[in-house]
């Protein structure tokens, strides 16, 4: 079972369009806002594992804080949870990336995802690969993988 969540209806419509190509796979869409996290709409019956995957989505939340993680952990208290993010957070893991920091600050992009994950008592970061996609304009993409501690 899969769920696609976003704040924007166009994104949800895209997920639904792609899902229609695979009728044998159960896909659900739901509105989600990192700043007001609520995933109660998602059907979780029988779920044992949950994967959170973002691509340049968290960038739009200047300071994300812990609420989205705490909401996720509350909604899935017993399930294994992993997160995989492709986000422009290179400046958060490499202090020498001043061009990336300036780009993020100018656009009010995220400044705290790495810090939030590093400091959350229920999270372990498995891997960070800094600047895996980089064209030199200050918006380089870093991959970050984490899991919830048992």
PDB file of N, CA, C and O in Angstrom, residues 81-138:
ATOM      1  N   UNK A  81       9.943   2.604  10.806  1.00  0.00           N
ATOM      2  CA  UNK A  81       9.862   3.824  10.003  1.00  0.00           C
ATOM      3  C   UNK A  81      11.250   4.199   9.498  1.00  0.00           C
ATOM      4  O   UNK A  81      12.211   4.225  10.271  1.00  0.00           O
ATOM      5  N   UNK A  82      11.325   4.460   8.193  1.00  0.00           N
ATOM      6  CA  UNK A  82      12.556   4.986   7.613  1.00  0.00           C
ATOM      7  C   UNK A  82      12.226   6.251   6.829  1.00  0.00           C
ATOM      8  O   UNK A  82      11.100   6.416   6.347  1.00  0.00           O
ATOM      9  N   UNK A  83      13.182   7.132   6.736  1.00  0.00           N
ATOM     10  CA  UNK A  83      13.016   8.351   5.963  1.00  0.00           C
ATOM     11  C   UNK A  83      14.126   8.464   4.940  1.00  0.00           C
ATOM     12  O   UNK A  83      15.278   8.122   5.223  1.00  0.00           O
ATOM     13  N   UNK A  84      13.774   8.911   3.759  1.00  0.00           N
ATOM     14  CA  UNK A  84      14.747   9.151   2.695  1.00  0.00           C
ATOM     15  C   UNK A  84      14.417  10.505   2.095  1.00  0.00           C
ATOM     16  O   UNK A  84      13.289  10.744   1.663  1.00  0.00           O
ATOM     17  N   UNK A  85      15.381  11.387   2.099  1.00  0.00           N
ATOM     18  CA  UNK A  85      15.145  12.755   1.646  1.00  0.00           C
ATOM     19  C   UNK A  85      16.194  13.173   0.621  1.00  0.00           C
ATOM     20  O   UNK A  85      17.387  12.960   0.836  1.00  0.00           O
ATOM     21  N   UNK A  86      15.735  13.742  -0.461  1.00  0.00           N
ATOM     22  CA  UNK A  86      16.594  14.409  -1.442  1.00  0.00           C
ATOM     23  C   UNK A  86      16.213  15.880  -1.357  1.00  0.00           C
ATOM     24  O   UNK A  86      15.183  16.296  -1.899  1.00  0.00           O
ATOM     25  N   UNK A  87      17.004  16.628  -0.631  1.00  0.00           N
ATOM     26  CA  UNK A  87      16.660  18.010  -0.317  1.00  0.00           C
ATOM     27  C   UNK A  87      17.882  18.908  -0.477  1.00  0.00           C
ATOM     28  O   UNK A  87      19.022  18.457  -0.320  1.00  0.00           O
ATOM     29  N   UNK A  88      17.664  20.196  -0.742  1.00  0.00           N
ATOM     30  CA  UNK A  88      18.777  21.144  -0.854  1.00  0.00           C
ATOM     31  C   UNK A  88      19.252  21.591   0.532  1.00  0.00           C
ATOM     32  O   UNK A  88      19.031  22.720   0.963  1.00  0.00           O
ATOM     33  N   UNK A  89      19.898  20.661   1.227  1.00  0.00           N
ATOM     34  CA  UNK A  89      20.351  20.899   2.604  1.00  0.00           C
ATOM     35  C   UNK A  89      21.860  20.754   2.722  1.00  0.00           C
ATOM     36  O   UNK A  89      22.389  20.569   3.815  1.00  0.00           O
ATOM     37  N   UNK A  90      22.558  20.859   1.608  1.00  0.00           N
ATOM     38  CA  UNK A  90      24.010  20.683   1.599  1.00  0.00           C
ATOM     39  C   UNK A  90      24.682  21.617   2.591  1.00  0.00           C
ATOM     40  O   UNK A  90      25.605  21.217   3.309  1.00  0.00           O
ATOM     41  N   UNK A  91      24.207  22.844   2.677  1.00  0.00           N
ATOM     42  CA  UNK A  91      24.790  23.817   3.610  1.00  0.00           C
ATOM     43  C   UNK A  91      24.624  23.395   5.073  1.00  0.00           C
ATOM     44  O   UNK A  91      25.351  23.859   5.935  1.00  0.00           O
ATOM     45  N   UNK A  92      23.677  22.495   5.352  1.00  0.00           N
ATOM     46  CA  UNK A  92      23.464  22.031   6.721  1.00  0.00           C
ATOM     47  C   UNK A  92      24.470  20.953   7.140  1.00  0.00           C
ATOM     48  O   UNK A  92      24.636  20.700   8.324  1.00  0.00           O
ATOM     49  N   UNK A  93      25.124  20.347   6.167  1.00  0.00           N
ATOM     50  CA  UNK A  93      26.104  19.298   6.481  1.00  0.00           C
ATOM     51  C   UNK A  93      27.526  19.693   6.103  1.00  0.00           C
ATOM     52  O   UNK A  93      28.474  19.028   6.503  1.00  0.00           O
ATOM     53  N   UNK A  94      27.668  20.755   5.344  1.00  0.00           N
ATOM     54  CA  UNK A  94      28.991  21.219   4.927  1.00  0.00           C
ATOM     55  C   UNK A  94      29.051  22.736   5.096  1.00  0.00           C
ATOM     56  O   UNK A  94      28.527  23.488   4.275  1.00  0.00           O
ATOM     57  N   UNK A  95      29.680  23.175   6.168  1.00  0.00           N
ATOM     58  CA  UNK A  95      29.716  24.604   6.487  1.00  0.00           C
ATOM     59  C   UNK A  95      30.498  25.426   5.454  1.00  0.00           C
ATOM     60  O   UNK A  95      30.407  26.649   5.446  1.00  0.00           O
ATOM     61  N   UNK A  96      31.245  24.771   4.586  1.00  0.00           N
ATOM     62  CA  UNK A  96      31.976  25.482   3.536  1.00  0.00           C
ATOM     63  C   UNK A  96      31.082  25.860   2.349  1.00  0.00           C
ATOM     64  O   UNK A  96      31.540  26.538   1.431  1.00  0.00           O
ATOM     65  N   UNK A  97      29.837  25.419   2.340  1.00  0.00           N
ATOM     66  CA  UNK A  97      28.937  25.667   1.224  1.00  0.00           C
ATOM     67  C   UNK A  97      28.155  26.972   1.431  1.00  0.00           C
ATOM     68  O   UNK A  97      26.935  26.989   1.542  1.00  0.00           O
ATOM     69  N   UNK A  98      28.871  28.084   1.457  1.00  0.00           N
ATOM     70  CA  UNK A  98      28.244  29.390   1.692  1.00  0.00           C
ATOM     71  C   UNK A  98      27.279  29.767   0.572  1.00  0.00           C
ATOM     72  O   UNK A  98      26.274  30.436   0.820  1.00  0.00           O
ATOM     73  N   UNK A  99      27.550  29.336  -0.668  1.00  0.00           N
ATOM     74  CA  UNK A  99      26.639  29.647  -1.765  1.00  0.00           C
ATOM     75  C   UNK A  99      25.283  28.974  -1.538  1.00  0.00           C
ATOM     76  O   UNK A  99      24.232  29.558  -1.797  1.00  0.00           O
ATOM     77  N   UNK A 100      25.305  27.757  -1.009  1.00  0.00           N
ATOM     78  CA  UNK A 100      24.059  27.041  -0.726  1.00  0.00           C
ATOM     79  C   UNK A 100      23.312  27.688   0.443  1.00  0.00           C
ATOM     80  O   UNK A 100      22.087  27.802   0.415  1.00  0.00           O
ATOM     81  N   UNK A 101      24.055  28.083   1.463  1.00  0.00           N
ATOM     82  CA  UNK A 101      23.440  28.749   2.626  1.00  0.00           C
ATOM     83  C   UNK A 101      22.790  30.062   2.184  1.00  0.00           C
ATOM     84  O   UNK A 101      21.646  30.354   2.562  1.00  0.00           O
ATOM     85  N   UNK A 102      23.483  30.851   1.383  1.00  0.00           N
ATOM     86  CA  UNK A 102      22.936  32.123   0.903  1.00  0.00           C
ATOM     87  C   UNK A 102      21.677  31.891   0.057  1.00  0.00           C
ATOM     88  O   UNK A 102      20.692  32.624   0.183  1.00  0.00           O
ATOM     89  N   UNK A 103      21.709  30.870  -0.795  1.00  0.00           N
ATOM     90  CA  UNK A 103      20.560  30.533  -1.639  1.00  0.00           C
ATOM     91  C   UNK A 103      19.355  30.188  -0.766  1.00  0.00           C
ATOM     92  O   UNK A 103      18.238  30.672  -1.006  1.00  0.00           O
ATOM     93  N   UNK A 104      19.575  29.359   0.244  1.00  0.00           N
ATOM     94  CA  UNK A 104      18.492  28.938   1.143  1.00  0.00           C
ATOM     95  C   UNK A 104      17.947  30.119   1.940  1.00  0.00           C
ATOM     96  O   UNK A 104      16.726  30.270   2.076  1.00  0.00           O
ATOM     97  N   UNK A 105      18.816  30.940   2.458  1.00  0.00           N
ATOM     98  CA  UNK A 105      18.373  32.083   3.254  1.00  0.00           C
ATOM     99  C   UNK A 105      17.591  33.085   2.407  1.00  0.00           C
ATOM    100  O   UNK A 105      16.572  33.616   2.851  1.00  0.00           O
ATOM    101  N   UNK A 106      18.048  33.333   1.203  1.00  0.00           N
ATOM    102  CA  UNK A 106      17.369  34.295   0.314  1.00  0.00           C
ATOM    103  C   UNK A 106      15.941  33.847  -0.001  1.00  0.00           C
ATOM    104  O   UNK A 106      15.032  34.662  -0.111  1.00  0.00           O
ATOM    105  N   UNK A 107      15.732  32.539  -0.115  1.00  0.00           N
ATOM    106  CA  UNK A 107      14.424  32.006  -0.493  1.00  0.00           C
ATOM    107  C   UNK A 107      13.624  31.508   0.712  1.00  0.00           C
ATOM    108  O   UNK A 107      12.549  30.943   0.556  1.00  0.00           O
ATOM    109  N   UNK A 108      14.170  31.691   1.895  1.00  0.00           N
ATOM    110  CA  UNK A 108      13.519  31.232   3.120  1.00  0.00           C
ATOM    111  C   UNK A 108      13.355  29.709   3.132  1.00  0.00           C
ATOM    112  O   UNK A 108      12.358  29.179   3.623  1.00  0.00           O
ATOM    113  N   UNK A 109      14.327  29.008   2.550  1.00  0.00           N
ATOM    114  CA  UNK A 109      14.310  27.550   2.509  1.00  0.00           C
ATOM    115  C   UNK A 109      14.728  26.967   3.855  1.00  0.00           C
ATOM    116  O   UNK A 109      15.200  27.671   4.745  1.00  0.00           O
ATOM    117  N   UNK A 110      14.599  25.669   3.964  1.00  0.00           N
ATOM    118  CA  UNK A 110      14.841  24.995   5.236  1.00  0.00           C
ATOM    119  C   UNK A 110      16.265  25.171   5.751  1.00  0.00           C
ATOM    120  O   UNK A 110      17.231  25.055   5.009  1.00  0.00           O
ATOM    121  N   UNK A 111      16.339  25.413   7.048  1.00  0.00           N
ATOM    122  CA  UNK A 111      17.631  25.593   7.714  1.00  0.00           C
ATOM    123  C   UNK A 111      17.864  24.621   8.860  1.00  0.00           C
ATOM    124  O   UNK A 111      18.921  24.674   9.493  1.00  0.00           O
ATOM    125  N   UNK A 112      16.908  23.710   9.154  1.00  0.00           N
ATOM    126  CA  UNK A 112      17.079  22.907  10.367  1.00  0.00           C
ATOM    127  C   UNK A 112      16.806  21.406  10.250  1.00  0.00           C
ATOM    128  O   UNK A 112      16.827  20.704  11.248  1.00  0.00           O
ATOM    129  N   UNK A 113      16.569  20.871   9.070  1.00  0.00           N
ATOM    130  CA  UNK A 113      16.231  19.448   8.958  1.00  0.00           C
ATOM    131  C   UNK A 113      17.309  18.552   9.559  1.00  0.00           C
ATOM    132  O   UNK A 113      17.013  17.655  10.354  1.00  0.00           O
ATOM    133  N   UNK A 114      18.548  18.781   9.198  1.00  0.00           N
ATOM    134  CA  UNK A 114      19.632  17.919   9.688  1.00  0.00           C
ATOM    135  C   UNK A 114      19.739  18.026  11.212  1.00  0.00           C
ATOM    136  O   UNK A 114      19.844  17.010  11.907  1.00  0.00           O
ATOM    137  N   UNK A 115      19.675  19.223  11.732  1.00  0.00           N
ATOM    138  CA  UNK A 115      19.750  19.425  13.186  1.00  0.00           C
ATOM    139  C   UNK A 115      18.596  18.720  13.895  1.00  0.00           C
ATOM    140  O   UNK A 115      18.794  18.050  14.919  1.00  0.00           O
ATOM    141  N   UNK A 116      17.391  18.834  13.370  1.00  0.00           N
ATOM    142  CA  UNK A 116      16.224  18.181  13.964  1.00  0.00           C
ATOM    143  C   UNK A 116      16.426  16.675  14.013  1.00  0.00           C
ATOM    144  O   UNK A 116      16.198  16.034  15.044  1.00  0.00           O
ATOM    145  N   UNK A 117      16.850  16.088  12.905  1.00  0.00           N
ATOM    146  CA  UNK A 117      17.046  14.634  12.863  1.00  0.00           C
ATOM    147  C   UNK A 117      18.201  14.191  13.759  1.00  0.00           C
ATOM    148  O   UNK A 117      18.106  13.173  14.448  1.00  0.00           O
ATOM    149  N   UNK A 118      19.290  14.946  13.769  1.00  0.00           N
ATOM    150  CA  UNK A 118      20.433  14.586  14.621  1.00  0.00           C
ATOM    151  C   UNK A 118      20.089  14.639  16.105  1.00  0.00           C
ATOM    152  O   UNK A 118      20.619  13.870  16.894  1.00  0.00           O
ATOM    153  N   UNK A 119      19.209  15.558  16.477  1.00  0.00           N
ATOM    154  CA  UNK A 119      18.910  15.768  17.898  1.00  0.00           C
ATOM    155  C   UNK A 119      17.671  15.054  18.405  1.00  0.00           C
ATOM    156  O   UNK A 119      17.417  15.056  19.603  1.00  0.00           O
ATOM    157  N   UNK A 120      16.890  14.459  17.511  1.00  0.00           N
ATOM    158  CA  UNK A 120      15.677  13.775  17.965  1.00  0.00           C
ATOM    159  C   UNK A 120      16.067  12.464  18.651  1.00  0.00           C
ATOM    160  O   UNK A 120      16.795  11.658  18.069  1.00  0.00           O
ATOM    161  N   UNK A 121      15.564  12.233  19.858  1.00  0.00           N
ATOM    162  CA  UNK A 121      15.985  11.035  20.606  1.00  0.00           C
ATOM    163  C   UNK A 121      15.525   9.710  19.996  1.00  0.00           C
ATOM    164  O   UNK A 121      16.080   8.659  20.337  1.00  0.00           O
ATOM    165  N   UNK A 122      14.555   9.738  19.108  1.00  0.00           N
ATOM    166  CA  UNK A 122      14.048   8.498  18.518  1.00  0.00           C
ATOM    167  C   UNK A 122      14.543   8.265  17.098  1.00  0.00           C
ATOM    168  O   UNK A 122      14.062   7.371  16.417  1.00  0.00           O
ATOM    169  N   UNK A 123      15.534   9.051  16.657  1.00  0.00           N
ATOM    170  CA  UNK A 123      16.003   8.973  15.263  1.00  0.00           C
ATOM    171  C   UNK A 123      17.491   8.668  15.200  1.00  0.00           C
ATOM    172  O   UNK A 123      18.277   9.201  15.990  1.00  0.00           O
ATOM    173  N   UNK A 124      17.857   7.814  14.269  1.00  0.00           N
ATOM    174  CA  UNK A 124      19.269   7.575  13.949  1.00  0.00           C
ATOM    175  C   UNK A 124      19.463   7.864  12.467  1.00  0.00           C
ATOM    176  O   UNK A 124      18.702   7.371  11.621  1.00  0.00           O
ATOM    177  N   UNK A 125      20.444   8.688  12.152  1.00  0.00           N
ATOM    178  CA  UNK A 125      20.769   8.964  10.748  1.00  0.00           C
ATOM    179  C   UNK A 125      21.688   7.856  10.248  1.00  0.00           C
ATOM    180  O   UNK A 125      22.701   7.552  10.867  1.00  0.00           O
ATOM    181  N   UNK A 126      21.309   7.250   9.141  1.00  0.00           N
ATOM    182  CA  UNK A 126      22.078   6.145   8.569  1.00  0.00           C
ATOM    183  C   UNK A 126      23.106   6.613   7.555  1.00  0.00           C
ATOM    184  O   UNK A 126      24.190   6.037   7.458  1.00  0.00           O
ATOM    185  N   UNK A 127      22.754   7.646   6.789  1.00  0.00           N
ATOM    186  CA  UNK A 127      23.665   8.080   5.732  1.00  0.00           C
ATOM    187  C   UNK A 127      23.312   9.482   5.262  1.00  0.00           C
ATOM    188  O   UNK A 127      22.144   9.827   5.134  1.00  0.00           O
ATOM    189  N   UNK A 128      24.349  10.259   5.029  1.00  0.00           N
ATOM    190  CA  UNK A 128      24.197  11.561   4.391  1.00  0.00           C
ATOM    191  C   UNK A 128      25.224  11.635   3.273  1.00  0.00           C
ATOM    192  O   UNK A 128      26.409  11.390   3.499  1.00  0.00           O
ATOM    193  N   UNK A 129      24.754  11.934   2.069  1.00  0.00           N
ATOM    194  CA  UNK A 129      25.653  12.155   0.937  1.00  0.00           C
ATOM    195  C   UNK A 129      25.445  13.587   0.470  1.00  0.00           C
ATOM    196  O   UNK A 129      24.406  13.918  -0.112  1.00  0.00           O
ATOM    197  N   UNK A 130      26.424  14.384   0.719  1.00  0.00           N
ATOM    198  CA  UNK A 130      26.340  15.815   0.487  1.00  0.00           C
ATOM    199  C   UNK A 130      26.530  16.178  -0.982  1.00  0.00           C
ATOM    200  O   UNK A 130      27.434  15.674  -1.651  1.00  0.00           O
ATOM    201  N   UNK A 131      25.653  17.047  -1.495  1.00  0.00           N
ATOM    202  CA  UNK A 131      25.813  17.597  -2.835  1.00  0.00           C
ATOM    203  C   UNK A 131      25.817  16.586  -3.948  1.00  0.00           C
ATOM    204  O   UNK A 131      26.600  16.703  -4.892  1.00  0.00           O
ATOM    205  N   UNK A 132      24.924  15.602  -3.908  1.00  0.00           N
ATOM    206  CA  UNK A 132      24.933  14.562  -4.947  1.00  0.00           C
ATOM    207  C   UNK A 132      24.474  15.085  -6.304  1.00  0.00           C
ATOM    208  O   UNK A 132      24.830  14.531  -7.334  1.00  0.00           O
ATOM    209  N   UNK A 133      23.658  16.127  -6.289  1.00  0.00           N
ATOM    210  CA  UNK A 133      23.263  16.812  -7.530  1.00  0.00           C
ATOM    211  C   UNK A 133      23.639  18.273  -7.342  1.00  0.00           C
ATOM    212  O   UNK A 133      23.113  18.941  -6.456  1.00  0.00           O
ATOM    213  N   UNK A 134      24.539  18.763  -8.166  1.00  0.00           N
ATOM    214  CA  UNK A 134      25.044  20.115  -7.956  1.00  0.00           C
ATOM    215  C   UNK A 134      25.460  20.723  -9.288  1.00  0.00           C
ATOM    216  O   UNK A 134      26.349  20.210  -9.955  1.00  0.00           O
ATOM    217  N   UNK A 135      24.793  21.806  -9.652  1.00  0.00           N
ATOM    218  CA  UNK A 135      25.163  22.521 -10.873  1.00  0.00           C
ATOM    219  C   UNK A 135      25.855  23.844 -10.547  1.00  0.00           C
ATOM    220  O   UNK A 135      26.090  24.661 -11.433  1.00  0.00           O
ATOM    221  N   UNK A 136      26.160  24.043  -9.258  1.00  0.00           N
ATOM    222  CA  UNK A 136      26.928  25.214  -8.848  1.00  0.00           C
ATOM    223  C   UNK A 136      26.134  26.482  -8.624  1.00  0.00           C
ATOM    224  O   UNK A 136      26.712  27.546  -8.470  1.00  0.00           O
ATOM    225  N   UNK A 137      24.796  26.381  -8.587  1.00  0.00           N
ATOM    226  CA  UNK A 137      23.981  27.584  -8.407  1.00  0.00           C
ATOM    227  C   UNK A 137      23.547  27.829  -6.966  1.00  0.00           C
ATOM    228  O   UNK A 137      22.810  28.766  -6.694  1.00  0.00           O
ATOM    229  N   UNK A 138      23.950  26.959  -6.038  1.00  0.00           N
ATOM    230  CA  UNK A 138      23.585  27.138  -4.639  1.00  0.00           C
ATOM    231  C   UNK A 138      22.392  26.316  -4.201  1.00  0.00           C
ATOM    232  O   UNK A 138      21.973  26.389  -3.054  1.00  0.00           O
TER     233      UNK A 138
END
